[in-house]
Amino acid sequence: MADVTGAFEQCMASSPHGGGALDALQCGINLGNDFLWTWLVYMLLGVGVLFTLGTGFVQLRLLGRSVREMLGSRSDGDDAHGHGITPFQAFVTGLASRVGTGNIAGVAIAISTGGPGAVFWMWMTALLGMSSAFADSSLAQLFKVRDHGNRQFRGGPAYYITHGLRQRWLGTVFALSMILCFGFVFNAIQSNTIIEAVKSAAGCASGSGACEQDWQVYRHALGAVLIIITAPIIFGGIRRVSRISEALVPIMATAYLLMALYVIAMNLDRVPQMFALIFDNAFDFRSAAGGLAGSAAAKAMQLGIKRGLFSNEAGMGSAPNAAAAADVKHPVSQGMIQMLGVFVDTIVVCSCTAFIVLLSDMPADGTLTGIQLTQSALESQVGGFGQYFLAVVLFMFAFSSVIGNYAYAESNVQYLHSHRLTLAIFRMAVLAFVYFGAVAKVGLVWDMGDLSMGIMSFINLVAIVLLCPLVFMLLKDYSAQLRAGSKEPVFRLAAHPQLKGRVPQADIW
């Protein structure tokens, strides 16, 4: 207790605003984050190992099939039964929230702070996290429900905690933390990032003089523009969100991938050296400052794991909210497709940023970090065009995250109280936070986001571990049908009497 009090007093003493009420709130939140995330990193990795071994390395065995199912579902109609969205639309809606500014700024921070070896540990985290993503998205499918209008499916951790574990109170806590984090806080952060990207492209990144004064006015105007273009999408509900994501996400991901391929092609002779640097630094256990804990590898491992987890959200319980909305014949089908989202987010998109930075000979003295490092690296390769290209990509990444985050939060609002008026009030509140993020500094809000995300992650990890027998049962059923020659396995609830009374709407299966 004395340590906590001392840390709080030290935080207040170093506060730039004299230790007011907001400073006290932020210090308290940061203490909570420090405690919670110290344990969560190991929990996320441990759960990833559990499901990797328990499923027989499902992320490797069924990766090819997940790609085929994802691409095959793209040609489907809106759905086969008059409700739900296609598996591909659920995939890109989940990817819209996963792929964001963390893929550009977060990776650069990991490299500048933890060294090139952080990239290797991001890859390892993603490979383990794919199994956790498979588990929670399969559970979200199994316990999904239809809304009252019978037009679409909804579900997620709140639903499988309530019906699978029979703990309504815990599902409510999860839903509230998800709404706060993804519905409000993260959307404020994303809109703030959009404004900063536009500001940088306009040549006002220094933030001084008349330029900064003008931007105080521009922020309000751009905030209004963001509301105007966001409102029609979120008031259209999950169907419209999924359609916009279906169009936007492939474009932005492809554009960024092509830019990374261009940088690689221009530096092809240095690619072997780059990979050697990544692997050497990842396993450099020579003492740096205090034995193993101070080695370059230990630092790279810590930063790589944290940034990887923040980026791909594997095991945090966010993507299952989109996964549950899909209309599929077997829960495992969407579980596979959502684990593919982790692969695309980290192995593909995060690697693009890593390769751009590592092939550009940026200074490693810490003078540049985050988005500034990525921006400078890209400019060194393609000239001034890189600055504008990155501003456009950041806008698309951040905007897609706004609508993806909304899709997650909407399902949890309906879980708490499914009423048109409640949903309309929630949507207006989301727009208010989008505007707030555009016009304000969001340091405190970001810390709040970390805490709420940590709470929901902890709850979800405990839930999927307790429900792991059901995950293994679903995979066994799917695999048995494949071995029997079925080209498209179908889950039949009647064949699994242990689920009687636990699945909320048995007629779905």
PDB file of C-alpha atoms in Angstrom, residues 137-342:
ATOM      1  CA  SER A 137     -14.757 -15.840 -32.312  1.00  0.00           C
ATOM      2  CA  SER A 138     -15.944 -19.467 -32.474  1.00  0.00           C
ATOM      3  CA  LEU A 139     -17.599 -19.032 -29.071  1.00  0.00           C
ATOM      4  CA  ALA A 140     -19.203 -15.771 -30.230  1.00  0.00           C
ATOM      5  CA  GLN A 141     -20.786 -17.660 -33.126  1.00  0.00           C
ATOM      6  CA  LEU A 142     -22.036 -20.500 -30.946  1.00  0.00           C
ATOM      7  CA  PHE A 143     -23.802 -18.189 -28.465  1.00  0.00           C
ATOM      8  CA  LYS A 144     -25.027 -15.501 -30.895  1.00  0.00           C
ATOM      9  CA  VAL A 145     -28.659 -14.317 -30.941  1.00  0.00           C
ATOM     10  CA  ARG A 146     -30.983 -12.595 -33.398  1.00  0.00           C
ATOM     11  CA  ASP A 147     -32.084  -9.058 -32.669  1.00  0.00           C
ATOM     12  CA  HIS A 148     -35.758  -8.300 -32.084  1.00  0.00           C
ATOM     13  CA  GLY A 149     -36.315  -7.338 -35.701  1.00  0.00           C
ATOM     14  CA  ASN A 150     -34.884 -10.703 -36.806  1.00  0.00           C
ATOM     15  CA  ARG A 151     -32.716  -8.826 -39.332  1.00  0.00           C
ATOM     16  CA  GLN A 152     -29.255  -9.649 -38.063  1.00  0.00           C
ATOM     17  CA  PHE A 153     -27.161 -11.559 -35.563  1.00  0.00           C
ATOM     18  CA  ARG A 154     -25.286 -10.121 -32.627  1.00  0.00           C
ATOM     19  CA  GLY A 155     -23.058 -11.593 -29.964  1.00  0.00           C
ATOM     20  CA  GLY A 156     -19.606 -11.502 -28.415  1.00  0.00           C
ATOM     21  CA  PRO A 157     -18.003 -12.059 -25.007  1.00  0.00           C
ATOM     22  CA  ALA A 158     -20.924 -10.519 -23.087  1.00  0.00           C
ATOM     23  CA  TYR A 159     -23.194 -13.142 -24.626  1.00  0.00           C
ATOM     24  CA  TYR A 160     -21.015 -16.221 -24.131  1.00  0.00           C
ATOM     25  CA  ILE A 161     -20.198 -15.109 -20.579  1.00  0.00           C
ATOM     26  CA  THR A 162     -23.926 -14.770 -19.818  1.00  0.00           C
ATOM     27  CA  HIS A 163     -25.094 -17.991 -21.476  1.00  0.00           C
ATOM     28  CA  GLY A 164     -21.961 -20.137 -21.507  1.00  0.00           C
ATOM     29  CA  LEU A 165     -20.791 -19.335 -17.976  1.00  0.00           C
ATOM     30  CA  ARG A 166     -24.237 -18.216 -16.727  1.00  0.00           C
ATOM     31  CA  GLN A 167     -22.750 -15.044 -15.219  1.00  0.00           C
ATOM     32  CA  ARG A 168     -24.981 -12.158 -16.307  1.00  0.00           C
ATOM     33  CA  TRP A 169     -23.315  -9.655 -13.959  1.00  0.00           C
ATOM     34  CA  LEU A 170     -19.882 -10.351 -15.444  1.00  0.00           C
ATOM     35  CA  GLY A 171     -21.262 -10.026 -18.963  1.00  0.00           C
ATOM     36  CA  THR A 172     -22.651  -6.624 -17.974  1.00  0.00           C
ATOM     37  CA  VAL A 173     -19.260  -5.467 -16.657  1.00  0.00           C
ATOM     38  CA  PHE A 174     -17.637  -6.582 -19.902  1.00  0.00           C
ATOM     39  CA  ALA A 175     -20.270  -4.806 -22.016  1.00  0.00           C
ATOM     40  CA  LEU A 176     -19.832  -1.534 -20.105  1.00  0.00           C
ATOM     41  CA  SER A 177     -16.040  -1.633 -20.448  1.00  0.00           C
ATOM     42  CA  MET A 178     -16.362  -2.398 -24.177  1.00  0.00           C
ATOM     43  CA  ILE A 179     -18.767   0.510 -24.741  1.00  0.00           C
ATOM     44  CA  LEU A 180     -16.524   2.938 -22.865  1.00  0.00           C
ATOM     45  CA  CYS A 181     -13.367   1.747 -24.609  1.00  0.00           C
ATOM     46  CA  PHE A 182     -14.424   1.152 -28.210  1.00  0.00           C
ATOM     47  CA  GLY A 183     -17.581   3.222 -28.441  1.00  0.00           C
ATOM     48  CA  PHE A 184     -16.253   6.417 -26.899  1.00  0.00           C
ATOM     49  CA  VAL A 185     -12.577   6.582 -25.905  1.00  0.00           C
ATOM     50  CA  PHE A 186     -10.929   4.891 -28.874  1.00  0.00           C
ATOM     51  CA  ASN A 187     -13.064   6.832 -31.341  1.00  0.00           C
ATOM     52  CA  ALA A 188     -11.901  10.092 -29.756  1.00  0.00           C
ATOM     53  CA  ILE A 189      -8.310   8.929 -30.170  1.00  0.00           C
ATOM     54  CA  GLN A 190      -8.831   7.957 -33.807  1.00  0.00           C
ATOM     55  CA  SER A 191     -10.429  11.284 -34.728  1.00  0.00           C
ATOM     56  CA  ASN A 192      -7.576  13.088 -32.987  1.00  0.00           C
ATOM     57  CA  THR A 193      -5.120  11.073 -35.084  1.00  0.00           C
ATOM     58  CA  ILE A 194      -6.947  12.052 -38.266  1.00  0.00           C
ATOM     59  CA  ILE A 195      -6.633  15.739 -37.380  1.00  0.00           C
ATOM     60  CA  GLU A 196      -2.928  15.374 -36.588  1.00  0.00           C
ATOM     61  CA  ALA A 197      -2.327  13.576 -39.903  1.00  0.00           C
ATOM     62  CA  VAL A 198      -4.040  16.362 -41.863  1.00  0.00           C
ATOM     63  CA  LYS A 199      -2.172  18.967 -39.820  1.00  0.00           C
ATOM     64  CA  SER A 200       1.174  17.324 -40.586  1.00  0.00           C
ATOM     65  CA  ALA A 201       0.420  17.121 -44.312  1.00  0.00           C
ATOM     66  CA  ALA A 202      -0.458  20.837 -44.256  1.00  0.00           C
ATOM     67  CA  GLY A 203       3.003  21.653 -42.882  1.00  0.00           C
ATOM     68  CA  CYS A 204       1.916  22.607 -39.361  1.00  0.00           C
ATOM     69  CA  ALA A 205       3.451  19.693 -37.480  1.00  0.00           C
ATOM     70  CA  SER A 206       5.734  21.994 -35.502  1.00  0.00           C
ATOM     71  CA  GLY A 207       2.720  23.470 -33.720  1.00  0.00           C
ATOM     72  CA  SER A 208       4.028  26.992 -33.318  1.00  0.00           C
ATOM     73  CA  GLY A 209       3.088  30.535 -34.285  1.00  0.00           C
ATOM     74  CA  ALA A 210       0.192  31.591 -36.471  1.00  0.00           C
ATOM     75  CA  CYS A 211      -0.073  28.098 -37.938  1.00  0.00           C
ATOM     76  CA  GLU A 212      -1.058  26.672 -34.561  1.00  0.00           C
ATOM     77  CA  GLN A 213      -3.601  29.447 -33.991  1.00  0.00           C
ATOM     78  CA  ASP A 214      -5.222  28.720 -37.355  1.00  0.00           C
ATOM     79  CA  TRP A 215      -5.424  25.038 -36.521  1.00  0.00           C
ATOM     80  CA  GLN A 216      -7.474  25.725 -33.419  1.00  0.00           C
ATOM     81  CA  VAL A 217     -10.169  26.903 -35.835  1.00  0.00           C
ATOM     82  CA  TYR A 218      -9.536  24.162 -38.405  1.00  0.00           C
ATOM     83  CA  ARG A 219      -9.908  21.495 -35.726  1.00  0.00           C
ATOM     84  CA  HIS A 220     -13.529  22.464 -35.122  1.00  0.00           C
ATOM     85  CA  ALA A 221     -14.290  22.556 -38.842  1.00  0.00           C
ATOM     86  CA  LEU A 222     -12.661  19.178 -39.463  1.00  0.00           C
ATOM     87  CA  GLY A 223     -14.421  17.764 -36.409  1.00  0.00           C
ATOM     88  CA  ALA A 224     -17.740  18.808 -37.940  1.00  0.00           C
ATOM     89  CA  VAL A 225     -16.746  17.186 -41.252  1.00  0.00           C
ATOM     90  CA  LEU A 226     -15.945  13.926 -39.459  1.00  0.00           C
ATOM     91  CA  ILE A 227     -19.389  13.947 -37.840  1.00  0.00           C
ATOM     92  CA  ILE A 228     -21.043  14.557 -41.206  1.00  0.00           C
ATOM     93  CA  ILE A 229     -19.316  11.614 -42.909  1.00  0.00           C
ATOM     94  CA  THR A 230     -19.553   9.278 -39.901  1.00  0.00           C
ATOM     95  CA  ALA A 231     -23.214   9.810 -38.941  1.00  0.00           C
ATOM     96  CA  PRO A 232     -24.838   8.222 -42.032  1.00  0.00           C
ATOM     97  CA  ILE A 233     -22.642   5.143 -41.617  1.00  0.00           C
ATOM     98  CA  ILE A 234     -23.288   4.430 -37.936  1.00  0.00           C
ATOM     99  CA  PHE A 235     -26.983   5.339 -38.099  1.00  0.00           C
ATOM    100  CA  GLY A 236     -27.251   2.720 -40.844  1.00  0.00           C
ATOM    101  CA  GLY A 237     -26.292   0.052 -38.293  1.00  0.00           C
ATOM    102  CA  ILE A 238     -24.013  -2.965 -38.587  1.00  0.00           C
ATOM    103  CA  ARG A 239     -25.060  -3.731 -42.170  1.00  0.00           C
ATOM    104  CA  ARG A 240     -23.951  -0.338 -43.474  1.00  0.00           C
ATOM    105  CA  VAL A 241     -20.795  -0.435 -41.358  1.00  0.00           C
ATOM    106  CA  SER A 242     -19.928  -3.830 -42.857  1.00  0.00           C
ATOM    107  CA  ARG A 243     -20.501  -2.581 -46.422  1.00  0.00           C
ATOM    108  CA  ILE A 244     -18.288   0.480 -45.930  1.00  0.00           C
ATOM    109  CA  SER A 245     -15.602  -1.682 -44.344  1.00  0.00           C
ATOM    110  CA  GLU A 246     -15.860  -4.142 -47.219  1.00  0.00           C
ATOM    111  CA  ALA A 247     -15.011  -1.339 -49.649  1.00  0.00           C
ATOM    112  CA  LEU A 248     -12.522   0.662 -47.576  1.00  0.00           C
ATOM    113  CA  VAL A 249     -10.334  -1.896 -45.805  1.00  0.00           C
ATOM    114  CA  PRO A 250      -9.001  -3.785 -48.873  1.00  0.00           C
ATOM    115  CA  ILE A 251      -8.130  -0.477 -50.576  1.00  0.00           C
ATOM    116  CA  MET A 252      -6.140   0.947 -47.677  1.00  0.00           C
ATOM    117  CA  ALA A 253      -4.374  -2.314 -46.864  1.00  0.00           C
ATOM    118  CA  THR A 254      -3.439  -2.879 -50.519  1.00  0.00           C
ATOM    119  CA  ALA A 255      -2.130   0.670 -50.963  1.00  0.00           C
ATOM    120  CA  TYR A 256       0.105   0.382 -47.899  1.00  0.00           C
ATOM    121  CA  LEU A 257       1.307  -3.075 -48.944  1.00  0.00           C
ATOM    122  CA  LEU A 258       2.231  -1.811 -52.424  1.00  0.00           C
ATOM    123  CA  MET A 259       4.202   1.070 -50.935  1.00  0.00           C
ATOM    124  CA  ALA A 260       6.109  -1.346 -48.694  1.00  0.00           C
ATOM    125  CA  LEU A 261       6.808  -3.634 -51.677  1.00  0.00           C
ATOM    126  CA  TYR A 262       8.172  -0.643 -53.596  1.00  0.00           C
ATOM    127  CA  VAL A 263      10.543   0.210 -50.730  1.00  0.00           C
ATOM    128  CA  ILE A 264      11.652  -3.436 -50.553  1.00  0.00           C
ATOM    129  CA  ALA A 265      12.230  -3.551 -54.321  1.00  0.00           C
ATOM    130  CA  MET A 266      14.361  -0.398 -54.176  1.00  0.00           C
ATOM    131  CA  ASN A 267      16.475  -1.955 -51.413  1.00  0.00           C
ATOM    132  CA  LEU A 268      16.416  -5.592 -52.473  1.00  0.00           C
ATOM    133  CA  ASP A 269      20.125  -6.125 -51.873  1.00  0.00           C
ATOM    134  CA  ARG A 270      19.717  -5.076 -48.221  1.00  0.00           C
ATOM    135  CA  VAL A 271      16.777  -7.354 -47.389  1.00  0.00           C
ATOM    136  CA  PRO A 272      18.925 -10.315 -46.189  1.00  0.00           C
ATOM    137  CA  GLN A 273      20.843  -7.926 -43.935  1.00  0.00           C
ATOM    138  CA  MET A 274      17.566  -6.590 -42.536  1.00  0.00           C
ATOM    139  CA  PHE A 275      16.287 -10.063 -41.606  1.00  0.00           C
ATOM    140  CA  ALA A 276      19.642 -10.933 -40.050  1.00  0.00           C
ATOM    141  CA  LEU A 277      19.409  -7.781 -37.932  1.00  0.00           C
ATOM    142  CA  ILE A 278      15.893  -8.699 -36.758  1.00  0.00           C
ATOM    143  CA  PHE A 279      16.864 -12.222 -35.691  1.00  0.00           C
ATOM    144  CA  ASP A 280      20.227 -11.274 -34.188  1.00  0.00           C
ATOM    145  CA  ASN A 281      18.683  -8.547 -32.037  1.00  0.00           C
ATOM    146  CA  ALA A 282      15.776 -10.789 -31.009  1.00  0.00           C
ATOM    147  CA  PHE A 283      18.176 -13.326 -29.484  1.00  0.00           C
ATOM    148  CA  ASP A 284      20.932 -11.011 -28.270  1.00  0.00           C
ATOM    149  CA  PHE A 285      21.041 -12.074 -24.623  1.00  0.00           C
ATOM    150  CA  ARG A 286      24.347 -10.420 -23.892  1.00  0.00           C
ATOM    151  CA  SER A 287      24.140  -8.343 -20.722  1.00  0.00           C
ATOM    152  CA  ALA A 288      23.307  -4.729 -21.424  1.00  0.00           C
ATOM    153  CA  ALA A 289      22.459  -3.327 -18.023  1.00  0.00           C
ATOM    154  CA  GLY A 290      21.776  -5.721 -15.233  1.00  0.00           C
ATOM    155  CA  GLY A 291      21.990  -9.236 -16.625  1.00  0.00           C
ATOM    156  CA  LEU A 292      19.339 -10.992 -18.681  1.00  0.00           C
ATOM    157  CA  ALA A 293      16.602  -8.492 -17.829  1.00  0.00           C
ATOM    158  CA  GLY A 294      18.737  -5.726 -19.310  1.00  0.00           C
ATOM    159  CA  SER A 295      19.706  -7.552 -22.479  1.00  0.00           C
ATOM    160  CA  ALA A 296      18.728  -6.301 -25.910  1.00  0.00           C
ATOM    161  CA  ALA A 297      16.615  -9.421 -26.441  1.00  0.00           C
ATOM    162  CA  ALA A 298      14.629  -8.873 -23.226  1.00  0.00           C
ATOM    163  CA  LYS A 299      13.842  -5.300 -24.220  1.00  0.00           C
ATOM    164  CA  ALA A 300      12.925  -6.310 -27.761  1.00  0.00           C
ATOM    165  CA  MET A 301      10.716  -9.114 -26.441  1.00  0.00           C
ATOM    166  CA  GLN A 302       8.801  -6.830 -24.066  1.00  0.00           C
ATOM    167  CA  LEU A 303       8.191  -4.095 -26.645  1.00  0.00           C
ATOM    168  CA  GLY A 304       7.370  -6.517 -29.445  1.00  0.00           C
ATOM    169  CA  ILE A 305       4.841  -8.425 -27.363  1.00  0.00           C
ATOM    170  CA  LYS A 306       3.104  -5.304 -26.081  1.00  0.00           C
ATOM    171  CA  ARG A 307       2.864  -3.578 -29.469  1.00  0.00           C
ATOM    172  CA  GLY A 308       1.795  -6.777 -31.157  1.00  0.00           C
ATOM    173  CA  LEU A 309      -1.006  -7.334 -28.672  1.00  0.00           C
ATOM    174  CA  PHE A 310      -2.185  -3.729 -28.872  1.00  0.00           C
ATOM    175  CA  SER A 311      -2.276  -3.957 -32.652  1.00  0.00           C
ATOM    176  CA  ASN A 312      -3.974  -7.296 -33.321  1.00  0.00           C
ATOM    177  CA  GLU A 313      -6.239  -7.372 -30.212  1.00  0.00           C
ATOM    178  CA  ALA A 314      -5.999 -11.174 -30.087  1.00  0.00           C
ATOM    179  CA  GLY A 315      -7.774 -12.447 -26.983  1.00  0.00           C
ATOM    180  CA  MET A 316      -9.067  -9.034 -25.930  1.00  0.00           C
ATOM    181  CA  GLY A 317     -12.669  -9.819 -26.811  1.00  0.00           C
ATOM    182  CA  SER A 318     -13.224  -7.083 -29.389  1.00  0.00           C
ATOM    183  CA  ALA A 319     -13.270  -8.897 -32.750  1.00  0.00           C
ATOM    184  CA  PRO A 320     -15.806 -11.554 -31.591  1.00  0.00           C
ATOM    185  CA  ASN A 321     -18.461  -8.825 -31.613  1.00  0.00           C
ATOM    186  CA  ALA A 322     -18.045  -8.542 -35.389  1.00  0.00           C
ATOM    187  CA  ALA A 323     -17.573 -12.297 -35.843  1.00  0.00           C
ATOM    188  CA  ALA A 324     -20.935 -13.050 -34.227  1.00  0.00           C
ATOM    189  CA  ALA A 325     -22.778 -10.948 -36.813  1.00  0.00           C
ATOM    190  CA  ALA A 326     -21.830 -13.292 -39.682  1.00  0.00           C
ATOM    191  CA  ASP A 327     -24.203 -15.882 -41.094  1.00  0.00           C
ATOM    192  CA  VAL A 328     -22.233 -19.151 -41.282  1.00  0.00           C
ATOM    193  CA  LYS A 329     -23.072 -22.848 -41.137  1.00  0.00           C
ATOM    194  CA  HIS A 330     -20.501 -23.741 -38.492  1.00  0.00           C
ATOM    195  CA  PRO A 331     -19.017 -21.594 -35.675  1.00  0.00           C
ATOM    196  CA  VAL A 332     -15.492 -22.746 -36.578  1.00  0.00           C
ATOM    197  CA  SER A 333     -15.826 -21.206 -40.042  1.00  0.00           C
ATOM    198  CA  GLN A 334     -15.910 -17.677 -38.635  1.00  0.00           C
ATOM    199  CA  GLY A 335     -13.342 -18.568 -35.970  1.00  0.00           C
ATOM    200  CA  MET A 336     -10.893 -19.433 -38.751  1.00  0.00           C
ATOM    201  CA  ILE A 337     -11.667 -16.276 -40.707  1.00  0.00           C
ATOM    202  CA  GLN A 338     -11.147 -14.040 -37.672  1.00  0.00           C
ATOM    203  CA  MET A 339      -7.820 -15.679 -36.791  1.00  0.00           C
ATOM    204  CA  LEU A 340      -6.802 -14.732 -40.333  1.00  0.00           C
ATOM    205  CA  GLY A 341      -7.440 -11.099 -39.346  1.00  0.00           C
ATOM    206  CA  VAL A 342      -4.670 -11.339 -36.728  1.00  0.00           C
TER     207      VAL A 342
END
